Structure formats: structure tokens, C-alpha cells
Amino acid sequence: MICFCLTGQTIEENLRLCERHARHADLVELRADFLSAGELGAACKFPTLLAERAPGMAAILTIRRQSEGGRYGGDERRRVEALAQGVGAGFSFVDLEHDLHAPSIDASLRHSAVTVIRSRHDTTHMRPDPARELGALPRNDLELPKLAAHVAGFSDAARMMLGAVEYAALHGQARRDGSGEAHRERPGGESRFLMVGMGPYGVPTRILARRLGCAWSYASASGEAAPGQLSPEVLDTLYRVRSHGPRTGVLCVIGDPIEHSRSPEFHNARLVADKRDAVYVPMRVDDFDAWLQLAHALPITGASVTVPLKEQALLAAERRDDAAEAVGAANTLLRTTGGGYMATNTDVAGFLAPFAEMELPRHATVIGAGGAARAVVFALLKQGCHVTIVNRTHERADKLAESMRSLTGLGRSMVKVLPLDDLGEVEHGALVVQTTTVGMTPEEEADPCPRLRFRGDELVYDIVYTPEYTRFRRRAEAAGCRTISGRRMFEGQGQEQYRLFATAARFD
Ligand code: NAP
């Protein structure tokens, strides 16, 4: 389920938000601490108005005080009074902090069917044992425990997710009566706890909330209610949170930063098309060992690996294939049936993808000698191509050529090195591959090799994909060359990655 947090300043503004986002949410939380001073008294009217404007939606009343990360800084008696009034006003839930016990609220609760969300918010740091923290909060038919904590890094996020798994296992997902019938009488169903990691490292705790056993995932339109919150649309349509259950397969992309990655759109679209019960989650990871611990425990069936974790991923994997070995880095980890991880690098297959439809020239000049160039040179040599490497730092080109010769057993006639300044023209009909970072956004007008003159019959492949039309590519096309965009390689490596995920992973 998705809970939509309402942070408007007026009841009317919140009702409009509900109308706009209702189809992507199952319940709403009125964050009455965001209401302007004069509006707090009108919070009681909200459930009735909600029933008219967005029928069928359950509502939570929350008036979070500042000490727990909310906006309410007013008189505590006034807050307690508003909460007590709210209990009788048609809200399904009321969120009460773990240390808030007021006779007036207790009296209202005695005569109502309202469930209490008994919450603890650690806004500056996470305590060491989240399962224990949650376990210390009341859990019964009338109260639902909630732990929200600021996660300062991925080790906190992993600890919280492992804590949720531990808590769910300890307390069981389904409460059953004597006949074995599971109770599903209230929103939240049989999942009777909530756990949220706040901040950018906590995003996976929100996307995987249902998979981890939580009753729902919190979303907001603006991310104002808590840092790291996603919109209801994103949780519902991109990550399909409402369909998740304890057996949903978990795939991810790891790196730091990760927010810019387009891989979640790419892989989740394919999972939907293939009707897989699996989700692909972005994880900002600053602690690879913490990720690995989580990956083994959940388990995570496959991961795309980006900067700066590719070398670590290669070292940590129990097995690695030729492509990963040749590139010296893993961009993909696959869970094996034995329970470990296998490292591979789909840049090799991605680079070659366009040549399924066109002939690969027999001679190639590769500009650059960095990480991507390793995958390109290895792929070309595997296809029997003669390769000349040119790089700004000549020694680096020499080193790459030497390591490729020893890896493939090929001689100097197949792998040559040329100083960058000596590159005036290449062989007729040859392939030119541009693998440096030059020409990437924001320096889009830069040219990695201005001395190179195109004759017009070369095939030019620039693996830079932001922008898609680099200056180098434009210059080649102006001379009459055919060109290939870096996007083709990017999509090719993603498709290969998905193919591996789909065959290696136990999704259902
Ligand atoms: P990298 O390991 O940092 O290597 C950078 C390369 O660029 C080195 O050869 C470096 O030469 C050269 N270089 C940097 N600044 C230069 C300059 N001012 N003039 C001349 N050469 C310069 O980077 P990488 O991981 O290989 O990535 C390279 C590019 O490939 C990036 O744009 C990346 O986005 C792209 N890429 C695309 C795909 C895809 O799927 N399309 C996949 C992987 C990578 P020195 O050795 O002299 O420093």
C-alpha cells in the first residue's frame, strides 16, 4: 500500500492534492503540523470532506512536533486537544509519538475503532538495533509500531532493512485466529509494522517497504514531509510497490551518486513487459561490504554496478568471467545458485551490439586507454579486429596494449600503439572508436583528437552518450562518415544485463 503524506497549508490545498494523486495511493496522512495556524482547528472536518472528494480513502492524523522532525512548535496542550478531537472525527489512524500518553486521547480512543500508529523518530541518527527499537514499541490489535530514522549512509540503510526482515520474522506476518484465518480487517492488512529510513540513502527502504514486510510505504508530492520521499506516482507506476510481497525479486543498481541513473526506468519497464514479480531499485552505496551483507540476506538476485564500485565488485565476487577479468572491473553482479555472486562486464557485449546489423571493419583505431577502452579493445580483439590504441598519456596506451596481448595471447601485429599527435588519418574503411571523456556534457564543444582528418569512408563510433551528438561525431558526419552513437552501446549493455538477470535470477 502507498500512504500519501499531505503537507499543504490549508485543508482545501490538501483535498486538491488528494484529488490529483488519489489513484496512486491507498491512504493519506494529514500532516496537520504543516497547516497554517488558523487551519489546525479545521483538521476534524478533513475525513468528511475527504469522503466526498476522494471516496474510499482511509486517513491518518499526524501533528508531528519539531523535536521529532515535524513543524509543530506550538502549545503541547493544544496539540493533544486536536489529536483527541481527531480520534472521534473519522480518521482511521492517529500517529502518536512513543512517549505521548494523554488521558484525553486515551478516553477518545476507548470509544473509537481508530488504530494508533505508535511512532519513534530519530531525526539525527539511527540507533544500533532497529529491530529492537521497533520491538520496544507496543504491538497489538490497536497499535501499529513505526520507526523512522535518519540514515547517514548505506550501512544504516542496510541495518534498517535487515532489522525489518528480522522483526517480520520474529513477529510473523499474519495474525491468525484459532481457525487459521488471517485477519485483514484494517488498512495495513496483516503487516503490522512500519519502518522508514530518511535521507537519500534511505530510498530503498521506501521502495522495498512491502517486500520487507511493512504495512505501507510513505510518499509525498514534494518530498517535504521527510527527506528521500518519492511521489505516489513513482512508487506506484515505476516501482509497482502495491504489487510487492515477501517473494518479490530484488534487483538493483549500486553506485554513488546514483540519482542520475536511468537504469531503473530501463529495467523496470522490461520487468513489467515480462510480467515478473520483481523490482529494480536504485541504491546509493558508500559502503560496499554493507551492501554485500544485505544482498546475501534478502537475497538480491542481480545488480548493475556503477562508479566507484566496479573494481570492488570484481574483487568481492566469488566468480568472474573473461569479460570482467579483461576489463578489470564488473558492471554486473549475478547471484549464483550456490548463493555467491558472479562478476561480469556487459560493456563488452554492449559495444558489439550495433555490429549485429552491420559489418565490423577489420581495422580499428581506439582513442583513449581508460576503463571503457579496455572493454572496447577486448571486444574488438575477440572479433579478430586489428587494433591501434592512441591516448593522451602514451604510457597508459602501452600498458593497455601489453595487458591485452598477455590476456589474449595475440602479438604486436594485432595490437599497436600510436602517439596521439601522430594520428592524422586512419586506414580506408576503418573503424574509429572514441572512448575518452572529451566532449561529454558540459564540455560539449571539446574534440579529443582535432588533428585526425576524416576521409569520409570511416565508420566512427563515439561511446560518449551525453550528449548523443558529440562534436567528434558531428565532425565525422560532416566529412561523410557513417557514425554510431554511444547510446547504442549503453542500451546494448543494459539489454545484455537484463538478459543475464532474467536467466540467472529466481524471480518467482
Ligand atoms: P576513464 O577511465 O576516466 O578514462 C578517461 C580517458 O579519457 C583516458 O584515456 C584519458 O586519457 C582520456 N582523457 C581525459 N581527458 C582528456 C583530454 N582532455 N584529452 C585527451 N584525452 C583525455 O573513463 P572511462 O570510464 O573509460 O569513460 C570514458 C567515457 O566513456 C565516458 O564518457 C563514459 O561515459 C563513456 N562510457 C560509455 C559507455 C556506454 O555504454 N556508451 C560505457 C562506458 C563508458 P589519459 O589516460 O591521458 O588521462
XYZ file of C-alpha atoms and ligand atoms in Angstrom:
556
model
C 0.000 0.000 0.000
C 1.033 3.597 -0.578
C 0.385 6.284 2.019
C 0.350 9.813 0.597
C 1.574 12.487 3.054
C -0.283 15.765 2.778
C 1.814 18.820 3.564
C -0.444 21.602 2.296
C -1.009 24.699 4.432
C -4.784 24.524 4.178
C -7.388 21.738 4.241
C -8.537 22.792 0.760
C -4.997 22.577 -0.657
C -4.671 19.070 0.814
C -8.001 17.960 -0.654
C -6.867 19.149 -4.079
C -3.638 17.136 -3.665
C -5.764 14.079 -2.807
C -7.893 14.510 -5.931
C -4.780 14.794 -8.086
C -2.891 11.813 -6.648
C -5.699 9.617 -5.260
C -5.396 6.876 -7.844
C -1.782 6.220 -6.858
C -2.422 5.989 -3.092
C -4.412 3.777 -0.720
C -4.481 6.068 2.281
C -3.461 9.616 3.159
C -1.690 11.132 6.131
C -2.866 14.608 7.063
C 0.285 16.243 8.380
C -1.623 18.802 10.400
C 1.680 20.243 11.668
C 2.082 21.752 8.164
C -1.304 23.522 8.364
C -1.221 27.280 8.883
C -2.082 28.369 12.434
C -5.748 29.134 11.742
C -6.383 25.813 9.978
C -5.477 23.335 12.744
C -8.967 23.578 14.257
C -10.460 22.525 10.883
C -8.474 19.252 10.804
C -11.523 17.467 12.305
C -13.530 18.201 9.165
C -10.968 16.556 6.936
C -12.280 12.921 6.970
C -15.795 14.014 5.972
C -14.517 16.265 3.176
C -12.112 13.530 2.039
C -15.006 11.036 1.739
C -16.720 13.492 -0.668
C -13.658 14.461 -2.724
C -11.662 11.186 -2.781
C -14.062 8.411 -1.695
C -12.759 5.168 -0.211
C -9.514 6.634 1.090
C -8.552 5.997 4.745
C -6.844 8.828 6.626
C -4.155 9.204 9.296
C -3.996 12.232 11.583
C -0.465 13.362 12.478
C 0.618 16.528 14.263
C 4.353 15.997 14.445
C 6.247 18.142 16.932
C 9.547 19.789 15.964
C 11.652 17.570 18.226
C 10.643 14.575 16.059
C 11.250 16.287 12.723
C 7.800 17.898 12.321
C 6.695 21.529 12.064
C 4.516 21.857 15.166
C 6.137 24.281 17.582
C 3.016 25.455 19.424
C 1.463 24.679 22.773
C 1.523 20.945 23.659
C -1.921 21.082 25.310
C -3.401 22.480 22.087
C -1.781 19.654 20.113
C -3.109 16.972 22.482
C -6.577 18.532 22.291
C -6.513 18.493 18.468
C -5.380 14.838 18.447
C -8.135 13.838 20.931
C -10.742 15.621 18.768
C -9.372 13.959 15.627
C -9.872 10.483 17.107
C -13.631 10.944 17.061
C -13.737 12.709 13.700
C -13.477 9.779 11.286
C -9.733 9.252 10.929
C -8.787 5.565 10.682
C -5.383 6.090 12.297
C -3.781 8.575 14.622
C 0.003 8.872 14.817
C 1.179 9.327 18.407
C 4.823 9.625 19.410
C 6.121 6.774 21.573
C 6.267 8.956 24.699
C 2.920 10.700 24.253
C 0.292 9.435 26.681
C -2.600 11.788 27.450
C -5.794 10.877 29.362
C -7.950 12.878 26.924
C -6.616 10.942 23.910
C -6.939 7.602 25.747
C -10.548 8.450 26.611
C -11.386 9.239 22.965
C -9.625 6.073 21.785
C -11.714 3.881 24.135
C -14.859 4.768 22.196
C -13.418 4.502 18.700
C -12.129 1.993 16.145
C -9.058 4.141 15.470
C -5.680 2.367 15.247
C -2.760 4.131 16.898
C 0.496 4.366 14.955
C 2.962 4.407 17.837
C 5.936 6.164 16.300
C 9.532 6.857 17.123
C 11.512 9.354 15.017
C 15.274 9.575 15.257
C 15.937 12.570 13.038
C 19.688 12.962 13.523
C 20.999 9.403 13.733
C 19.937 5.778 13.706
C 20.174 3.621 16.826
C 22.242 0.420 16.579
C 19.437 -2.155 16.607
C 16.300 -1.124 14.667
C 14.527 -4.462 15.226
C 14.940 -3.997 18.977
C 13.776 -0.357 18.820
C 10.681 -1.414 16.952
C 10.181 -4.356 19.312
C 10.157 -1.948 22.265
C 7.072 -0.192 20.869
C 3.622 -1.628 21.612
C 2.251 -4.030 19.032
C -1.311 -5.260 19.373
C -4.671 -5.081 17.637
C -4.974 -1.386 18.457
C -1.423 -0.174 17.913
C 0.965 -0.335 14.980
C 4.646 0.330 15.764
C 6.583 2.716 13.489
C 10.285 3.505 13.446
C 11.599 6.335 11.258
C 15.279 7.216 11.444
C 17.769 9.339 9.572
C 20.132 7.067 7.667
C 23.525 8.715 7.300
C 24.975 6.162 4.877
C 24.229 2.829 3.244
C 25.348 0.821 6.286
C 22.472 2.469 8.217
C 20.033 1.727 5.374
C 21.172 -1.910 5.209
C 20.885 -2.255 9.000
C 17.357 -0.903 8.850
C 16.313 -3.279 6.040
C 17.885 -6.226 7.845
C 16.112 -5.034 11.010
C 12.767 -5.063 9.191
C 13.401 -8.606 7.951
C 14.364 -9.700 11.483
C 11.323 -8.025 13.041
C 8.955 -9.515 10.449
C 10.422 -12.983 11.054
C 10.183 -12.630 14.838
C 6.644 -11.331 14.938
C 5.196 -13.155 11.948
C 3.444 -11.548 9.020
C -0.005 -12.977 9.576
C -2.019 -12.902 12.769
C -4.335 -15.832 12.704
C -7.315 -16.770 14.789
C -7.995 -20.293 16.017
C -9.366 -21.381 12.630
C -6.186 -20.366 10.851
C -7.898 -17.425 9.118
C -5.612 -14.425 8.652
C -7.043 -11.120 9.899
C -7.230 -8.434 7.222
C -9.788 -6.207 8.821
C -7.960 -2.871 8.563
C -5.815 -0.930 6.104
C -2.335 -2.284 6.630
C -3.748 -5.819 6.479
C -1.609 -8.462 8.070
C 1.618 -6.402 8.033
C 1.701 -4.828 11.427
C 4.695 -2.510 11.490
C 6.274 0.444 9.708
C 9.940 1.227 9.212
C 11.372 4.138 7.223
C 14.940 5.241 6.506
C 15.022 9.014 5.933
C 17.517 10.692 3.567
C 18.925 9.789 0.128
C 20.489 6.544 1.367
C 17.061 5.511 2.712
C 15.295 5.420 -0.689
C 15.467 1.576 -0.921
C 13.673 1.272 2.451
C 10.744 3.142 0.878
C 10.671 1.205 -2.406
C 11.105 -2.158 -0.661
C 8.780 -1.396 2.271
C 6.188 -4.026 1.287
C 8.848 -6.561 0.297
C 10.381 -6.120 3.772
C 7.035 -6.715 5.451
C 5.964 -3.131 6.273
C 2.280 -2.217 6.162
C 2.819 0.584 3.656
C 5.294 2.977 2.083
C 5.109 6.729 2.669
C 5.120 9.089 -0.344
C 4.691 12.824 -0.810
C 4.176 15.212 -3.702
C 7.103 17.445 -2.800
C 9.346 15.329 -0.558
C 8.731 17.906 2.197
C 7.273 15.517 4.750
C 10.547 13.610 5.108
C 13.814 13.647 3.163
C 14.124 10.951 0.475
C 10.378 10.556 -0.006
C 9.238 9.667 -3.535
C 5.985 10.690 -5.174
C 2.994 8.298 -5.148
C 3.201 8.133 -8.977
C 6.826 6.982 -8.905
C 6.189 4.368 -6.193
C 3.082 3.128 -7.977
C 3.974 3.203 -11.674
C 7.778 2.948 -11.804
C 8.316 0.630 -8.815
C 4.823 -1.009 -8.600
C 5.030 -1.026 -4.806
C 1.367 -2.028 -4.439
C 2.012 -5.390 -6.078
C 5.029 -6.288 -3.921
C 5.007 -9.116 -1.419
C 7.535 -11.111 0.583
C 8.547 -13.127 -2.505
C 9.125 -10.187 -4.855
C 12.553 -10.490 -6.514
C 15.040 -7.685 -5.867
C 17.436 -6.279 -8.465
C 19.313 -3.024 -8.096
C 21.787 -0.507 -9.405
C 24.528 0.477 -6.945
C 26.917 3.429 -7.057
C 27.483 6.844 -5.525
C 25.962 9.117 -6.715
C 23.052 7.188 -8.225
C 20.221 9.711 -8.549
C 21.024 10.433 -12.229
C 20.854 6.748 -13.270
C 18.319 5.886 -15.960
C 18.678 2.168 -15.272
C 15.552 1.944 -13.009
C 13.354 3.129 -15.910
C 15.093 0.768 -18.336
C 14.949 -2.415 -16.233
C 11.585 -1.861 -14.514
C 9.927 -1.356 -17.924
C 11.259 -4.749 -19.013
C 10.185 -6.442 -15.774
C 6.640 -5.131 -16.370
C 6.652 -6.276 -20.000
C 7.784 -9.762 -18.911
C 5.221 -9.834 -16.046
C 7.938 -10.561 -13.470
C 7.260 -10.271 -9.758
C 10.485 -8.328 -9.275
C 11.616 -4.741 -8.789
C 14.806 -2.903 -9.763
C 15.866 -0.415 -7.085
C 18.433 2.424 -7.112
C 20.758 2.118 -4.106
C 23.207 4.847 -3.248
C 26.017 2.808 -1.734
C 29.013 4.280 0.090
C 29.836 1.008 1.871
C 30.149 -1.996 -0.439
C 30.527 -4.527 2.406
C 27.230 -3.354 3.941
C 25.560 -3.804 0.553
C 27.018 -7.293 0.193
C 25.678 -8.305 3.603
C 22.212 -7.078 2.622
C 22.499 -8.720 -0.811
C 23.152 -12.135 0.757
C 20.354 -11.735 3.307
C 17.464 -10.593 1.078
C 18.755 -12.018 -1.348
C 19.431 -9.563 -4.199
C 19.385 -11.571 -7.412
C 21.341 -9.186 -9.621
C 22.982 -5.764 -9.560
C 24.157 -3.197 -12.070
C 27.352 -1.681 -10.713
C 28.486 1.870 -11.473
C 31.216 4.277 -10.348
C 33.005 3.950 -7.899
C 32.200 0.311 -7.042
C 33.185 -1.590 -10.204
C 36.631 -2.721 -9.034
C 35.397 -3.630 -5.550
C 32.552 -5.642 -7.057
C 35.046 -7.591 -9.160
C 37.221 -8.362 -6.135
C 34.295 -9.358 -3.925
C 32.681 -11.773 -6.376
C 33.255 -15.491 -5.867
C 33.459 -15.993 -9.655
C 34.261 -13.742 -12.625
C 34.067 -14.255 -16.378
C 36.571 -13.340 -19.138
C 34.918 -10.002 -19.880
C 35.123 -8.803 -16.259
C 38.682 -10.106 -15.986
C 39.719 -8.323 -19.202
C 38.130 -5.013 -18.268
C 39.394 -5.266 -14.678
C 36.001 -4.147 -13.412
C 32.493 -5.570 -13.001
C 29.417 -3.652 -14.117
C 27.128 -6.600 -13.298
C 26.812 -8.993 -10.361
C 24.643 -12.096 -10.671
C 23.591 -14.336 -7.822
C 24.567 -17.912 -8.490
C 22.600 -20.974 -7.455
C 25.354 -21.636 -4.898
C 24.479 -18.357 -3.153
C 27.558 -16.328 -4.109
C 27.958 -13.686 -6.817
C 29.422 -13.860 -10.296
C 31.013 -10.758 -11.805
C 30.726 -9.896 -15.463
C 31.041 -6.817 -17.653
C 28.322 -6.245 -20.218
C 30.125 -3.233 -21.769
C 31.899 -5.776 -23.992
C 28.631 -7.192 -25.384
C 27.055 -3.699 -25.370
C 29.844 -2.267 -27.500
C 29.447 -5.047 -30.063
C 25.620 -4.827 -30.191
C 25.446 -2.492 -33.263
C 27.565 -4.974 -35.251
C 24.741 -7.465 -35.221
C 23.307 -5.296 -38.016
C 26.441 -4.050 -39.773
C 29.796 -5.459 -40.678
C 32.672 -4.856 -38.270
C 35.679 -3.396 -40.156
C 38.914 -5.418 -39.902
C 40.982 -2.447 -38.642
C 40.116 -0.190 -35.715
C 41.704 2.824 -34.057
C 40.701 3.299 -30.432
C 41.169 6.768 -28.941
C 41.595 6.559 -25.161
C 43.023 3.978 -22.770
C 40.753 4.244 -19.702
C 38.264 1.747 -18.275
C 35.833 1.866 -21.205
C 38.700 1.477 -23.711
C 39.654 -1.827 -22.030
C 36.184 -3.239 -22.782
C 36.295 -1.890 -26.362
C 39.784 -3.213 -27.192
C 38.988 -6.620 -25.668
C 35.727 -6.839 -27.662
C 37.455 -5.891 -30.930
C 40.317 -8.356 -30.461
C 37.847 -11.121 -29.647
C 36.214 -10.412 -33.015
C 39.554 -10.701 -34.832
C 39.983 -6.981 -35.467
C 43.436 -5.313 -35.737
C 43.558 -2.549 -33.122
C 45.652 0.628 -32.814
C 45.407 2.416 -29.456
C 46.090 6.154 -29.167
C 45.932 8.035 -25.907
C 46.937 11.390 -24.465
C 49.141 9.578 -21.941
C 51.177 7.318 -24.169
C 52.399 5.029 -21.336
C 48.804 4.200 -20.445
C 48.122 3.113 -24.043
C 51.306 0.986 -23.920
C 50.145 -0.644 -20.682
C 46.700 -1.399 -22.087
C 48.180 -2.931 -25.244
C 50.585 -5.060 -23.206
C 47.865 -6.342 -20.876
C 45.599 -7.189 -23.843
C 48.415 -9.059 -25.577
C 49.053 -11.168 -22.476
C 45.317 -11.735 -21.883
C 44.510 -12.806 -25.453
C 47.887 -14.266 -26.477
C 47.862 -12.017 -29.570
C 51.039 -10.384 -30.893
C 52.114 -6.836 -31.801
C 50.686 -7.130 -35.313
C 47.172 -7.243 -33.784
C 47.576 -4.609 -31.020
C 49.616 -1.500 -31.821
C 50.136 1.824 -30.075
C 50.490 5.253 -31.697
C 51.205 8.679 -30.115
C 48.064 10.853 -30.151
C 49.847 13.646 -32.022
C 50.810 11.243 -34.850
C 47.226 10.357 -35.630
C 46.460 12.198 -38.890
C 44.439 9.642 -40.836
C 43.349 6.030 -40.360
C 43.119 3.154 -42.901
C 40.422 3.367 -45.602
C 37.143 1.986 -44.271
C 38.491 1.541 -40.740
C 36.525 1.829 -37.519
C 37.396 4.788 -35.237
C 36.218 4.420 -31.647
C 36.245 7.474 -29.399
C 36.391 6.313 -25.748
C 37.723 9.342 -23.863
C 35.617 11.580 -21.654
C 36.252 14.519 -24.007
C 33.081 16.021 -25.491
C 30.873 14.955 -22.597
C 28.396 17.390 -21.080
C 29.156 20.118 -20.026
C 32.206 20.419 -22.323
C 30.287 19.545 -25.445
C 32.433 21.535 -27.879
C 35.690 19.752 -26.958
C 37.343 17.438 -29.517
C 39.627 14.621 -28.256
C 41.676 14.473 -31.431
C 41.487 17.656 -33.546
C 44.418 16.535 -35.766
C 42.522 13.489 -37.032
C 41.238 14.145 -40.588
C 38.274 12.033 -41.730
C 38.337 10.849 -45.357
C 34.619 10.055 -45.373
C 34.724 6.250 -45.629
C 35.462 5.542 -41.937
C 32.898 4.174 -39.511
C 33.005 6.406 -36.398
C 31.708 5.192 -33.030
C 31.716 7.701 -30.151
C 30.837 5.866 -26.942
C 30.038 9.122 -25.098
C 26.233 9.239 -24.762
C 25.669 12.581 -23.054
C 25.280 14.344 -25.433
C 24.333 11.801 -28.041
C 25.651 14.026 -30.850
C 29.185 14.903 -29.775
C 31.316 17.383 -31.668
C 33.527 14.441 -32.766
C 30.524 12.649 -34.273
C 29.236 15.792 -35.947
C 32.678 16.422 -37.472
C 32.792 12.828 -38.805
C 29.316 13.084 -40.335
C 30.157 16.419 -41.939
C 33.042 14.612 -43.697
C 30.626 11.943 -44.973
C 31.368 9.162 -42.413
C 28.754 6.780 -41.051
C 28.578 7.097 -37.244
C 27.314 5.120 -34.256
C 26.066 6.776 -31.073
C 27.207 5.866 -27.543
C 23.523 5.346 -26.742
C 23.616 2.126 -28.790
C 26.354 0.763 -26.526
C 24.547 1.946 -23.408
C 21.320 0.263 -24.449
C 23.182 -2.819 -25.652
C 24.926 -3.291 -22.294
C 21.601 -2.770 -20.495
C 19.833 -5.321 -22.684
C 22.587 -7.832 -22.078
C 22.380 -7.127 -18.360
C 18.628 -7.698 -18.365
C 19.053 -10.927 -20.321
C 21.509 -12.151 -17.679
C 19.250 -11.039 -14.809
C 16.290 -12.809 -16.380
C 18.132 -16.077 -16.870
C 20.129 -16.087 -13.634
C 17.513 -14.762 -11.270
C 14.885 -16.764 -9.413
C 12.100 -14.204 -9.676
C 9.190 -16.383 -8.735
P 38.358 6.907 -17.665
O 38.721 5.534 -17.233
O 38.487 8.020 -16.699
O 39.302 7.244 -18.942
C 39.309 8.545 -19.489
C 40.045 8.569 -20.825
O 39.841 9.868 -21.382
C 41.543 8.356 -20.701
O 42.021 7.691 -21.833
C 42.065 9.795 -20.662
O 43.371 9.932 -21.116
C 41.135 10.444 -21.652
N 41.078 11.886 -21.478
C 40.538 12.569 -20.442
N 40.669 13.879 -20.637
C 41.298 14.047 -21.833
C 41.706 15.183 -22.584
N 41.480 16.422 -22.156
N 42.293 14.966 -23.786
C 42.532 13.724 -24.239
N 42.176 12.604 -23.566
C 41.577 12.777 -22.378
O 36.877 6.965 -18.232
P 36.016 5.733 -18.799
O 35.349 5.029 -17.698
O 36.876 4.971 -19.720
O 34.852 6.501 -19.609
C 35.158 7.192 -20.796
C 33.886 7.638 -21.493
O 33.173 6.504 -21.952
C 32.906 8.395 -20.618
O 32.361 9.460 -21.361
C 31.817 7.383 -20.312
O 30.563 7.992 -20.083
C 31.811 6.623 -21.616
N 31.232 5.274 -21.468
C 30.162 4.976 -22.256
C 29.567 3.740 -22.147
C 28.366 3.434 -22.990
O 27.653 2.479 -22.654
N 28.129 4.160 -24.049
C 30.088 2.774 -21.276
C 31.232 3.096 -20.510
C 31.791 4.364 -20.624
P 44.626 9.897 -20.078
O 44.941 8.426 -19.902
O 45.672 10.640 -20.774
O 44.161 10.547 -18.810
